[in-house]
Short mmCIF file of C-alpha atoms in Angstrom, two decimals:
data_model
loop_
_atom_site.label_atom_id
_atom_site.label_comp_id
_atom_site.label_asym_id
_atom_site.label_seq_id
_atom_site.Cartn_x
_atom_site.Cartn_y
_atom_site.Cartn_z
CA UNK A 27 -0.02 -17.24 27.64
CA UNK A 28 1.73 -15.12 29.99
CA UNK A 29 -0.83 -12.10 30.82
CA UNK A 30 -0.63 -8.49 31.88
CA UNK A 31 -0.83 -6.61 35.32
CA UNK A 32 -3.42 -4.03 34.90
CA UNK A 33 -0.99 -0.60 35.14
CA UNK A 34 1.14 -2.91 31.98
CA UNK A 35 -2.26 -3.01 30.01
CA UNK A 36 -2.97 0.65 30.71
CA UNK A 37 0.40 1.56 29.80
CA UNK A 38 0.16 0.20 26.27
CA UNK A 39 -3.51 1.43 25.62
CA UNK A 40 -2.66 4.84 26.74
CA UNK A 41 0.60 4.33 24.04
CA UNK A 42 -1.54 3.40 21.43
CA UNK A 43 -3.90 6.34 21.53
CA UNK A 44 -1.30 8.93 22.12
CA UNK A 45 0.41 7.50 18.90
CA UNK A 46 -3.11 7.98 17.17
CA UNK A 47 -3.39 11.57 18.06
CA UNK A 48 0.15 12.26 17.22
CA UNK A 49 0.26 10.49 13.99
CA UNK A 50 -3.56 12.05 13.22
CA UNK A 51 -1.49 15.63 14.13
CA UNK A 52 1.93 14.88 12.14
CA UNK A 53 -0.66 14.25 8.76
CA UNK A 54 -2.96 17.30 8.97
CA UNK A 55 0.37 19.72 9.59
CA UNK A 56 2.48 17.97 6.52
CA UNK A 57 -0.78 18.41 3.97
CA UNK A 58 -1.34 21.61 5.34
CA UNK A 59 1.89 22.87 5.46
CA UNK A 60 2.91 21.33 1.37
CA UNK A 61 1.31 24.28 0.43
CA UNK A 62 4.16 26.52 2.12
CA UNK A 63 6.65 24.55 -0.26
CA UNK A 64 7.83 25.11 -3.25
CA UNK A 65 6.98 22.96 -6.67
CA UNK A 66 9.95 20.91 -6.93
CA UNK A 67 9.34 19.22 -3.00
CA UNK A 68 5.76 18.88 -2.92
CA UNK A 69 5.85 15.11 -3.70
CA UNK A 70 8.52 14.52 -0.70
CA UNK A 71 5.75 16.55 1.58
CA UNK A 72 2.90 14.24 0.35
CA UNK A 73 4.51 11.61 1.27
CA UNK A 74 6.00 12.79 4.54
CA UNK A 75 1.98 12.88 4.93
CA UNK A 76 1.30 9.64 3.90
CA UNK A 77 3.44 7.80 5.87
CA UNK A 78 1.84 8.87 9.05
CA UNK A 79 -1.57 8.91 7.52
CA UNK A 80 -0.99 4.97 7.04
CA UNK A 81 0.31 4.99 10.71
CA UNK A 82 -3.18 6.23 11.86
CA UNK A 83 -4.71 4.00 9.91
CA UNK A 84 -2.95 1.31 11.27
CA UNK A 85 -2.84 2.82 15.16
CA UNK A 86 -6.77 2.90 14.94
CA UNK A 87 -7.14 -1.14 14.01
CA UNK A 88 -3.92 -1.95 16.38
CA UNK A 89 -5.65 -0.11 19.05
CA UNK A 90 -8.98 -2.22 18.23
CA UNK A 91 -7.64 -4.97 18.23
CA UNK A 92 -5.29 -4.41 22.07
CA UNK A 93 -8.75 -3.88 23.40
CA UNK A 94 -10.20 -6.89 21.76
CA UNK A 95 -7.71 -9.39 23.04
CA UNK A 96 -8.26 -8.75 26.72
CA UNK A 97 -10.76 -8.84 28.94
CA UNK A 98 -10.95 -6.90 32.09
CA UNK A 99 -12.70 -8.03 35.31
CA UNK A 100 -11.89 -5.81 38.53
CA UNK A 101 -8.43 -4.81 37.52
CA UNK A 102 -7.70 -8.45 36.64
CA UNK A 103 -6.10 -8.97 32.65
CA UNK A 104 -7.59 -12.16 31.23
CA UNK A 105 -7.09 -13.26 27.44
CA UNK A 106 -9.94 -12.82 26.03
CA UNK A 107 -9.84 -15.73 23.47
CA UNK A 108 -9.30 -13.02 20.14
CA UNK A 109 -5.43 -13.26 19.67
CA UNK A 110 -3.80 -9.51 19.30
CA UNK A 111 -2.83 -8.93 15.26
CA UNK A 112 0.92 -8.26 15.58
CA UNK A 113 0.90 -8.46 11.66
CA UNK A 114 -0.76 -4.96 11.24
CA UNK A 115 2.66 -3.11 12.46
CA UNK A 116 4.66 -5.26 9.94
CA UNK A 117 2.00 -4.67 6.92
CA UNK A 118 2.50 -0.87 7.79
CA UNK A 119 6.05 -0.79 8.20
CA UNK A 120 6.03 -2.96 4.63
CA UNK A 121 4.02 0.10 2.84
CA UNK A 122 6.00 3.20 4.96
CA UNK A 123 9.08 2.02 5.59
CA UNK A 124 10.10 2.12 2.04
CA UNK A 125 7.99 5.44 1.17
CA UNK A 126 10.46 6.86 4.50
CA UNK A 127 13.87 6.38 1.89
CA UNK A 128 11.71 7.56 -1.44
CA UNK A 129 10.87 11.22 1.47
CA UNK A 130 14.85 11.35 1.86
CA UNK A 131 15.60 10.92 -1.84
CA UNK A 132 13.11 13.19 -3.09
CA UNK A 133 13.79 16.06 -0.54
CA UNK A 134 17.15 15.75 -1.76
CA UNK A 135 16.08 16.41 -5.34
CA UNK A 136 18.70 14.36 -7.34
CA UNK A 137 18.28 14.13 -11.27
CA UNK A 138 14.83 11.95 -12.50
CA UNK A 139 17.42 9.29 -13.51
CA UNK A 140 19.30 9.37 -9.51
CA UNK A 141 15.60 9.43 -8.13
CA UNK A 142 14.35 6.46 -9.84
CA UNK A 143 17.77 4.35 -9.52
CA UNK A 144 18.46 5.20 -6.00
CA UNK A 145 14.87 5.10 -4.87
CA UNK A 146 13.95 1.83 -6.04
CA UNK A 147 16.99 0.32 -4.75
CA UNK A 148 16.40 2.13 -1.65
CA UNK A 149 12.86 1.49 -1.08
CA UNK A 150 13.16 -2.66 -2.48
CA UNK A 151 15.25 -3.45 -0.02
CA UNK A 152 13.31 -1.46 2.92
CA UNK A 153 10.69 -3.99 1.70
CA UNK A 154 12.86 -7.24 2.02
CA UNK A 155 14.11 -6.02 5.27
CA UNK A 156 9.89 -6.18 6.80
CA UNK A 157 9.71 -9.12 5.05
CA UNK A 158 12.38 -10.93 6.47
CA UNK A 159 11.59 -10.06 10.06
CA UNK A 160 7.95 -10.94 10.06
CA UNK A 161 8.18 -14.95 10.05
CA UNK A 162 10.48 -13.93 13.35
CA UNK A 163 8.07 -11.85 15.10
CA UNK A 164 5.51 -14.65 14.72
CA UNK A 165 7.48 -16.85 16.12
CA UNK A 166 8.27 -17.50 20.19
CA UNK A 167 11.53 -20.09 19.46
CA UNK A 168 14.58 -17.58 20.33
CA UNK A 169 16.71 -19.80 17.52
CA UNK A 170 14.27 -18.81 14.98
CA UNK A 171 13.99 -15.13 15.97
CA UNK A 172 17.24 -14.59 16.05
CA UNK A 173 17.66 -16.05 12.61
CA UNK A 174 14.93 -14.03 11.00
CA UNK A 175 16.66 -11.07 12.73
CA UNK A 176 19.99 -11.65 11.20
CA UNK A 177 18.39 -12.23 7.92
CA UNK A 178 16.26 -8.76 7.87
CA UNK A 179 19.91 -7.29 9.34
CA UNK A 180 21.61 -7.79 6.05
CA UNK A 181 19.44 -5.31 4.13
CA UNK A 182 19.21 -3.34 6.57
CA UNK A 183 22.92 -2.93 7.09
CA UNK A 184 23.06 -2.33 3.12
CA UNK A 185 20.79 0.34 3.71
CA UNK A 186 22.68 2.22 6.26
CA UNK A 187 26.21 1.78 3.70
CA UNK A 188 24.10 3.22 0.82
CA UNK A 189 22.64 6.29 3.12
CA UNK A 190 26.03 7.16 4.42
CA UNK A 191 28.17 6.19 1.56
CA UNK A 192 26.32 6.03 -1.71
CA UNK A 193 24.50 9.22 -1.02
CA UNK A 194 27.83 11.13 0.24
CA UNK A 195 27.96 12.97 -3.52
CA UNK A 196 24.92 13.94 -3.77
CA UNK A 197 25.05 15.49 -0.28
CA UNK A 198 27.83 17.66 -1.05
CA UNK A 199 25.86 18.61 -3.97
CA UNK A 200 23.02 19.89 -1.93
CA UNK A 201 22.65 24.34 -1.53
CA UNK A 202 24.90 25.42 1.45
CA UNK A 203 21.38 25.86 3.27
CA UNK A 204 20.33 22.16 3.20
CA UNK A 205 23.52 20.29 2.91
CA UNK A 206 23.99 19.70 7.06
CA UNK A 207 19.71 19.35 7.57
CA UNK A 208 19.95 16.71 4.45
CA UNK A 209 22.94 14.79 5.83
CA UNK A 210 21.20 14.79 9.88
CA UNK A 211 18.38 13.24 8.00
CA UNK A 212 20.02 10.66 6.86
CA UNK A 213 21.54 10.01 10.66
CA UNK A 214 18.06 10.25 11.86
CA UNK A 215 16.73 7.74 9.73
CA UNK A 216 19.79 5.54 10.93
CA UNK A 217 19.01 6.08 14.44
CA UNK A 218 15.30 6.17 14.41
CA UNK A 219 15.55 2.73 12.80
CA UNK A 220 18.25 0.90 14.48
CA UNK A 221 15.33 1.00 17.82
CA UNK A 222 13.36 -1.56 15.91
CA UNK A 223 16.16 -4.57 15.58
CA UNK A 224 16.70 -3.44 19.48
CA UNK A 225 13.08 -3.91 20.45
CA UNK A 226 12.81 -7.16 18.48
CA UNK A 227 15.37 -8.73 20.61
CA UNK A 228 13.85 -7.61 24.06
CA UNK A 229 12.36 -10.70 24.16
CA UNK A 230 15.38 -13.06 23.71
CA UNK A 231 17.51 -11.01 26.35
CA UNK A 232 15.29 -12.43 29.36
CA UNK A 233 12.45 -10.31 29.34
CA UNK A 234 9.55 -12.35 29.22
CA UNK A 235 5.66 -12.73 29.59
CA UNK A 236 3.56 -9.31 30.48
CA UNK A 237 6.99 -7.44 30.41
CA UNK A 238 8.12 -8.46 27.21
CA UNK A 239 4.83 -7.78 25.56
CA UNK A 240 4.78 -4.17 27.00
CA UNK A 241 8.15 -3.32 26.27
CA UNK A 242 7.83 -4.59 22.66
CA UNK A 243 4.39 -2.47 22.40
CA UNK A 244 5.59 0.57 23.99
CA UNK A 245 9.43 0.61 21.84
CA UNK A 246 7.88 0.16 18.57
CA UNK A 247 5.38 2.64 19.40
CA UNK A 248 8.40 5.24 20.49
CA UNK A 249 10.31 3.99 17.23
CA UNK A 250 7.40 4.48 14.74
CA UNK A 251 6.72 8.19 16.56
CA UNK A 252 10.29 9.21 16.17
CA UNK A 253 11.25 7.53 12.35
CA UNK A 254 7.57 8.89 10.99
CA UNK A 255 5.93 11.78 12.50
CA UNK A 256 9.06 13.43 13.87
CA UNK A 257 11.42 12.60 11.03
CA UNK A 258 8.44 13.75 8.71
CA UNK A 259 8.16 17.09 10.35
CA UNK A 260 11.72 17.07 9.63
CA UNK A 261 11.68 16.50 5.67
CA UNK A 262 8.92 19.75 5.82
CA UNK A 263 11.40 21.80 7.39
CA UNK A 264 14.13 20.88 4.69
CA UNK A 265 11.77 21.60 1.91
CA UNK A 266 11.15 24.51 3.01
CA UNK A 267 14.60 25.65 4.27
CA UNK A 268 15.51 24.83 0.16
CA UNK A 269 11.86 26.53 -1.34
CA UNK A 270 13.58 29.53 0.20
CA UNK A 271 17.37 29.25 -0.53
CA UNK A 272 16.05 28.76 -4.47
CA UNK A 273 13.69 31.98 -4.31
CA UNK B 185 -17.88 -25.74 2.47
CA UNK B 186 -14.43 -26.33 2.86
CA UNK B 187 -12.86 -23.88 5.62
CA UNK B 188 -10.30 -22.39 6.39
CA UNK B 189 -6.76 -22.65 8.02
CA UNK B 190 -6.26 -20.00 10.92
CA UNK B 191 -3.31 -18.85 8.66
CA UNK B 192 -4.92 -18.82 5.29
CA UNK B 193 -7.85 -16.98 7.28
CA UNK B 194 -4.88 -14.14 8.62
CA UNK B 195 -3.29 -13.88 5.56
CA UNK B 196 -6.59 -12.94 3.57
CA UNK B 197 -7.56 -10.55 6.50
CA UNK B 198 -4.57 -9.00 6.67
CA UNK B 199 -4.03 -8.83 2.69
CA UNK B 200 -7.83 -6.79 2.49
CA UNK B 201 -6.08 -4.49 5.40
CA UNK B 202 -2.93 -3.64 3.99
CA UNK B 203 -5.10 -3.24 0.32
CA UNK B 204 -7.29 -0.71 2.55
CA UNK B 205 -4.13 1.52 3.33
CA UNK B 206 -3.20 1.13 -0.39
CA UNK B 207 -5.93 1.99 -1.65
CA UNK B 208 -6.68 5.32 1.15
CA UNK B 209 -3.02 6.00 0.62
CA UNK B 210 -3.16 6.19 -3.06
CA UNK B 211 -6.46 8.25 -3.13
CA UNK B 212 -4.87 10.54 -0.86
CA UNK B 213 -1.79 11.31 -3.18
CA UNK B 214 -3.79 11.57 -6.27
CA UNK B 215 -6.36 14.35 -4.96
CA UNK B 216 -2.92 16.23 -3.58
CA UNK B 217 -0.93 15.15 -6.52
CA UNK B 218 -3.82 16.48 -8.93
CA UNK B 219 -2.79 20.30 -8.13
CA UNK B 220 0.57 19.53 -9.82
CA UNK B 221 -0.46 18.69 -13.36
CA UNK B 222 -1.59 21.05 -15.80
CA UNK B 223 -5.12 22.23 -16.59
CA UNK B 224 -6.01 19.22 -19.59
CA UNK B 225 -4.65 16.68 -16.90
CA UNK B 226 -6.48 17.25 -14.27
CA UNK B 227 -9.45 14.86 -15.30
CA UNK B 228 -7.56 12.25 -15.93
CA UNK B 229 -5.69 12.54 -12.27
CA UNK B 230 -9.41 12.82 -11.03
CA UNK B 231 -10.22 9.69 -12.30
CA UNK B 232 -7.43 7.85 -11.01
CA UNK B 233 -7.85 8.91 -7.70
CA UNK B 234 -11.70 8.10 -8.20
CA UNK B 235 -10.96 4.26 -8.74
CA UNK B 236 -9.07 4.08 -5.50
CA UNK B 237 -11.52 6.02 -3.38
CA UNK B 238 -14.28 3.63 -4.73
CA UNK B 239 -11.92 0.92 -4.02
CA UNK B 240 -11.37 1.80 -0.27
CA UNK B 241 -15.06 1.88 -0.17
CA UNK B 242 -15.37 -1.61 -1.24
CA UNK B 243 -11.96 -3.18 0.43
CA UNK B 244 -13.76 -1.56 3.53
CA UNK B 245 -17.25 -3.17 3.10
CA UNK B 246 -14.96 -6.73 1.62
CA UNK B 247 -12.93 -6.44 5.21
CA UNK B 248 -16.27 -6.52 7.17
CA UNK B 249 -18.01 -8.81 5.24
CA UNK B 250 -14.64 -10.85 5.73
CA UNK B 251 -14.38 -11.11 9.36
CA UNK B 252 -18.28 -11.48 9.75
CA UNK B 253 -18.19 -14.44 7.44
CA UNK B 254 -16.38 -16.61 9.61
CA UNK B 255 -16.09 -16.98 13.77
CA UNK B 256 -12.71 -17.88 15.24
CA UNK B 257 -12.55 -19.88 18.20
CA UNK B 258 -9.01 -21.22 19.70
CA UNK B 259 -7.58 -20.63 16.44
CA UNK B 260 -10.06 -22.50 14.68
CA UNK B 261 -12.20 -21.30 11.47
CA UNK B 262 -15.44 -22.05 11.21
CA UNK B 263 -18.37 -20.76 9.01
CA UNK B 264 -20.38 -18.13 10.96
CA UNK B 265 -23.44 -18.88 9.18
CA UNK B 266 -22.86 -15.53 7.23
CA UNK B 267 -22.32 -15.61 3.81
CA UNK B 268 -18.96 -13.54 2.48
CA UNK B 269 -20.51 -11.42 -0.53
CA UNK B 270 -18.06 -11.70 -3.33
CA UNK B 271 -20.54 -9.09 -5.48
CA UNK B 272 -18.66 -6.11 -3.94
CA UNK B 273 -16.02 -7.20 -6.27
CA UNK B 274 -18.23 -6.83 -9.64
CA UNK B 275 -19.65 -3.87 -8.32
CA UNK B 276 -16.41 -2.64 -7.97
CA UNK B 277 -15.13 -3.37 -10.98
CA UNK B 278 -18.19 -2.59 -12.80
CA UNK B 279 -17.49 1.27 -11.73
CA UNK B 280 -13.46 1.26 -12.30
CA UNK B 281 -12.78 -0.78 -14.55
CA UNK B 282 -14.10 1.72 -17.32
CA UNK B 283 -12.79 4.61 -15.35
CA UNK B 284 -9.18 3.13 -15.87
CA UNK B 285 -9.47 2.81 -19.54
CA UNK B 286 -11.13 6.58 -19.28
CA UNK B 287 -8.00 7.87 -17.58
CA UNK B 288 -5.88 6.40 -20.03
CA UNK B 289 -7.55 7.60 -23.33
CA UNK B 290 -7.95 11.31 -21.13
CA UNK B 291 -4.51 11.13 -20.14
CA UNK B 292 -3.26 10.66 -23.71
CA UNK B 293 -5.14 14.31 -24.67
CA UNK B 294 -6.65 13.31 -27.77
CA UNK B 295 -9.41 15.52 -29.81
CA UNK B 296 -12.30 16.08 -28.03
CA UNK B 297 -14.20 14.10 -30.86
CA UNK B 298 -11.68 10.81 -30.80
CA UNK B 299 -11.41 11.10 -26.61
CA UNK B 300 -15.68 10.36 -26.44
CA UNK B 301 -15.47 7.93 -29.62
CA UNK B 302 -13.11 5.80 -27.83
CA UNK B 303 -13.69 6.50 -24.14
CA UNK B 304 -17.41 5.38 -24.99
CA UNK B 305 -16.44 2.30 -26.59
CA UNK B 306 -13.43 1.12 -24.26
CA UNK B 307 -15.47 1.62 -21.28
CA UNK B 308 -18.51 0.20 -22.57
CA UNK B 309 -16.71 -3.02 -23.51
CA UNK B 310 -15.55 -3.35 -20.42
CA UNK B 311 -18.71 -2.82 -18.32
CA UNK B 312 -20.02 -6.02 -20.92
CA UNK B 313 -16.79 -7.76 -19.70
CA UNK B 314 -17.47 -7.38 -16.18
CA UNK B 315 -21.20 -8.31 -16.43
CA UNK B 316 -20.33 -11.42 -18.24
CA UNK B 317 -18.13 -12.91 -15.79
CA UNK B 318 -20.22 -12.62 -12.58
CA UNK B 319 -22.35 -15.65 -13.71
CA UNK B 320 -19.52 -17.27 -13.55
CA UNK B 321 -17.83 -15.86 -10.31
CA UNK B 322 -20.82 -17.27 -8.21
CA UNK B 323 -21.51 -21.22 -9.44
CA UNK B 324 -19.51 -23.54 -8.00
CA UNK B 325 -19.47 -25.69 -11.63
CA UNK B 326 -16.79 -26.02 -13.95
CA UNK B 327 -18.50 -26.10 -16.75
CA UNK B 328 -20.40 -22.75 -15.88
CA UNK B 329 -17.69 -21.06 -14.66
CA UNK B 330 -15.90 -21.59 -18.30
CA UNK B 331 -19.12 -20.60 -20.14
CA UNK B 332 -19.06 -17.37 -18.25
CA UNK B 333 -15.38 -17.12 -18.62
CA UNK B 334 -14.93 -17.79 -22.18
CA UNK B 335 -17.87 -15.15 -23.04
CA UNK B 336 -16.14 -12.27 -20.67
CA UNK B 337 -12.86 -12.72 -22.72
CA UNK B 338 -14.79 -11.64 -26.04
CA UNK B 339 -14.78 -8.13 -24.75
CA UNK B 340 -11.66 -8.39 -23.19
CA UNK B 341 -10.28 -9.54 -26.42
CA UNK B 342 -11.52 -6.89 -28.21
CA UNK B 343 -9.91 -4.13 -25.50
CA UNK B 344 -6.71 -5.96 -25.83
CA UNK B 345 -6.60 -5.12 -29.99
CA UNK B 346 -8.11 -1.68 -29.65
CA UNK B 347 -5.01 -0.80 -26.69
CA UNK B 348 -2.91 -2.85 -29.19
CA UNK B 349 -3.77 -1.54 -32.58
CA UNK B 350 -6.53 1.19 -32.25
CA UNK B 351 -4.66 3.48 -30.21
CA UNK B 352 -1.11 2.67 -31.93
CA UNK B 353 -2.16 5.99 -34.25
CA UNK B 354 -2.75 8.00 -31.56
CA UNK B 355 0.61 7.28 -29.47
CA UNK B 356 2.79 8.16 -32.48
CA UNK B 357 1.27 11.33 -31.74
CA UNK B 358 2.46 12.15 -28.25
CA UNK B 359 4.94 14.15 -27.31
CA UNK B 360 8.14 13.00 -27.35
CA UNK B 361 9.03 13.00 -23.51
CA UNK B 362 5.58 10.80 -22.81
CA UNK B 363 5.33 8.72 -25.90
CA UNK B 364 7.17 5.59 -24.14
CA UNK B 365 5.16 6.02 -20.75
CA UNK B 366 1.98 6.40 -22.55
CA UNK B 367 2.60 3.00 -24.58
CA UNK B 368 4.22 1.72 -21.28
CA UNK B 369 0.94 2.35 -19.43
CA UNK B 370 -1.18 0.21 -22.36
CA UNK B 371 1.34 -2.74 -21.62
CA UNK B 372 0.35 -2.04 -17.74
CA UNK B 373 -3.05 -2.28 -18.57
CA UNK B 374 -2.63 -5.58 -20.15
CA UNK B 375 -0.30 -7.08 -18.05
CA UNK B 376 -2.20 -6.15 -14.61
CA UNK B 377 -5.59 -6.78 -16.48
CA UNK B 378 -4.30 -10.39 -17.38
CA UNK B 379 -4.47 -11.40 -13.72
CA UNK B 380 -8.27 -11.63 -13.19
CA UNK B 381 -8.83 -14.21 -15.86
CA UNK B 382 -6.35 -16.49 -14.27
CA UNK B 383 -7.31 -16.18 -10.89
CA UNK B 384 -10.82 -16.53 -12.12
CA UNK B 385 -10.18 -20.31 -13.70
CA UNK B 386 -7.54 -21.02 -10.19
CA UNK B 387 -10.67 -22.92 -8.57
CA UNK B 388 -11.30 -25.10 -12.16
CA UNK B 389 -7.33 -25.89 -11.71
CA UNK B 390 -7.80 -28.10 -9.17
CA UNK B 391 -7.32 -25.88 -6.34
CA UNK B 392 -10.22 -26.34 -4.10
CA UNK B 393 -11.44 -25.54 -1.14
CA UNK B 394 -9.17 -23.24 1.87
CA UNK B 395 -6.30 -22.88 -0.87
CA UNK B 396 -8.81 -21.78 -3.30
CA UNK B 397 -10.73 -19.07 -1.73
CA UNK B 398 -7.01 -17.63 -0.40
CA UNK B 399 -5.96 -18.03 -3.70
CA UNK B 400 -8.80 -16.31 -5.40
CA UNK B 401 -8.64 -13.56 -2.62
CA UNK B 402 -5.33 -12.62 -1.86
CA UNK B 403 -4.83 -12.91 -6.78
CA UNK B 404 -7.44 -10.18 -6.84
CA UNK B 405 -5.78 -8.18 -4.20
CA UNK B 406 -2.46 -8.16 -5.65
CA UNK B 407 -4.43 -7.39 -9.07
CA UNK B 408 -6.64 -4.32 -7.44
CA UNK B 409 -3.54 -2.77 -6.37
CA UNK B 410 -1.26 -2.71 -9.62
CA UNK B 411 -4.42 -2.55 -11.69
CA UNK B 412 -5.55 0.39 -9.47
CA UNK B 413 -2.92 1.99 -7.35
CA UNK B 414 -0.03 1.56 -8.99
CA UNK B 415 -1.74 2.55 -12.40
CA UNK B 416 -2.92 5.47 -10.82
CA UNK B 417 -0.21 7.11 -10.39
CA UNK B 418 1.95 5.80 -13.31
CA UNK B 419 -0.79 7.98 -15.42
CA UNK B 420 -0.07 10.88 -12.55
CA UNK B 421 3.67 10.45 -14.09
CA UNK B 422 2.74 10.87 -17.27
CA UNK B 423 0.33 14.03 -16.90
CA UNK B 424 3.05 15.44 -14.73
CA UNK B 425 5.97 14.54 -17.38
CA UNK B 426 3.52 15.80 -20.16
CA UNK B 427 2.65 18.94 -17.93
CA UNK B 428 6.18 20.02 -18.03
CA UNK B 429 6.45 19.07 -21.84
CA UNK B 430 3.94 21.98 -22.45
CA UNK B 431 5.96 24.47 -19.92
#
């Protein structure tokens, strides 16, 4: 295995914690702060709280387990024989991912029957989409990443015509005060999310060994900072932009 | 003993992990949740979230007594000398397995006289149920493990009718707008319920060794969390769809 330089290792670490303090931040302000919204968008807010609740979870045994795999003697990276659990970010992104499209649809508060449909089409195919792309994480072979990666793209790309088509109606539909924050959070899902199929390639456009490892580290930890705790802070701001256009 | 694959040990360790967040995740939303159901709910929504707080406890203590059970070197599993305690399961289940069948008669609002008569005797019969089958959980032999299986399924029998035919009575009289989810949720119960038994008799199937224990593991996972979790909050639904019923 290709190793680190020392500033690469640091780099990462120092990633990984900030992302545990943010994350640890983004879920005390979204429980606090349900209380300042009203009845109908408390459930969105809970689980604009969970999502990054799961991410600190998930932070503190990713974290763990960066300082685990190496071992450091006089600024020198060595493995150290425990191999780094890449499957924690996909077993988060498998619970929050989909709970990110259920925030979205429930913010928008659509009719119980438009919630259910939409949101468990929504959210099942968030699912399949971290399922497909785990067997090509896992996997070094560029062949078989890039398969994995087209496979997970399919979903994903249904995902993006369902949030910017299928949703159109019930955007217009929204109060005059919500309709433009409603319909940016649908483009900041789509960009927050498109990082992740970009960082999953770094590795099969020529960037390889310590490089590779930190630049996959470091983008997904950008990307889950941006599409959780930011776009989270983002669904509290709707709900309450709407708690006070219905009062 | 038969070990381990590296991959059948990651998959187990990373199923207890992801059960973990579940489980926190779950809790989490059902203490919140809790404030949005009406006064005679708000037991019931207690309850839930009790099972999956006493469930993180023990995915938590089943995690570490995971990882210290076996030592890992070059991607090799071998036995660390510890032994992996499979009683935090019982234990477990001893505590929340009556709690679920508590939420459901509480969530259901019956008199005060009929909620004790059958919470006592539902919860009872399946503390017996869970006793029974430990015997069985921990001998290696067929013929014990059926003894202990066939005796457990007496009480579980006997839950089955009473969900089936005790409670039928009691369902006609729900409200309208939760009558379905209520008889919905005694199907859950059943259905998720009707896991454990079959994982149980997996190892007399001739499944042995590695395949077995990830079999047995990763069956009572995927049973904890739509037994617990995703029960949980189906009976949230209902005291929230009953809540507003009242309103």
């Amino acid at each position: 295995m290709e190793l680190l330089t020392f500033s690469q290792y640091q780099l990462v670490y120092n990633a990984f914690s900030f992302t545990i303090a943010v994350m640890g931040a983004a879920t005390i302000f979204l429980f606090l702060g349900r209380s300042q919204v009203a009845a109908p968008y408390k459930t969105a807010v809970t689980i604009s709280g969970l999502v990054t609740a799961i991410a600190l979870y998930h932070y503190l045994r990713i974290f763990a387990s960066w300082e685990s795999a190496y071992a450091i003697q006089n600024g020198v990276v060595k493995a150290s024989g425990v191999a780094f659990n890449d499957a924690y970010r996909y077993v988060d992104w498998l619970l929050t991912v989909p709970l990110l499209l259920l925030e979205l649809i429930l913010v928008m508060r659509l009719s119980a029957e438009e919630t259910f449909k939409k949101g468990a089409m929504l959210s099942g195919l968030a699912a399949i989409m971290v399922l497909l792309g785990y067997p090509g994480e896992i996997s070094a072979d560029p062949g078989t990443r890039w398969l994995w990666w087209g496979l997970s793209m399919i979903p994903f790309l249904i995902i993006v015509f369902q949030l910017l088509v299928g949703l159109s109606k019930s955007i217009e539909a929204q109060p005059a005060a919500a309709r433009g924050l409603v319909s940016s959070a649908r483009w900041i899902t789509l960009i927050t999310w498109s990082f992740y199929p970009i960082v999953f390639i770094l590795p099969m456009m020529g960037i390889t060994g310590g490089s590779a490892t930190t630049a996959v580290q470091v983008g997904y930890t950008i990307a889950d900072i941006l599409a959780k705790a930011a776009f989270g802070i983002y669904i509290w701001v709707i709900a309450v932009r709407k708690s006070e256009a219905t009062v």
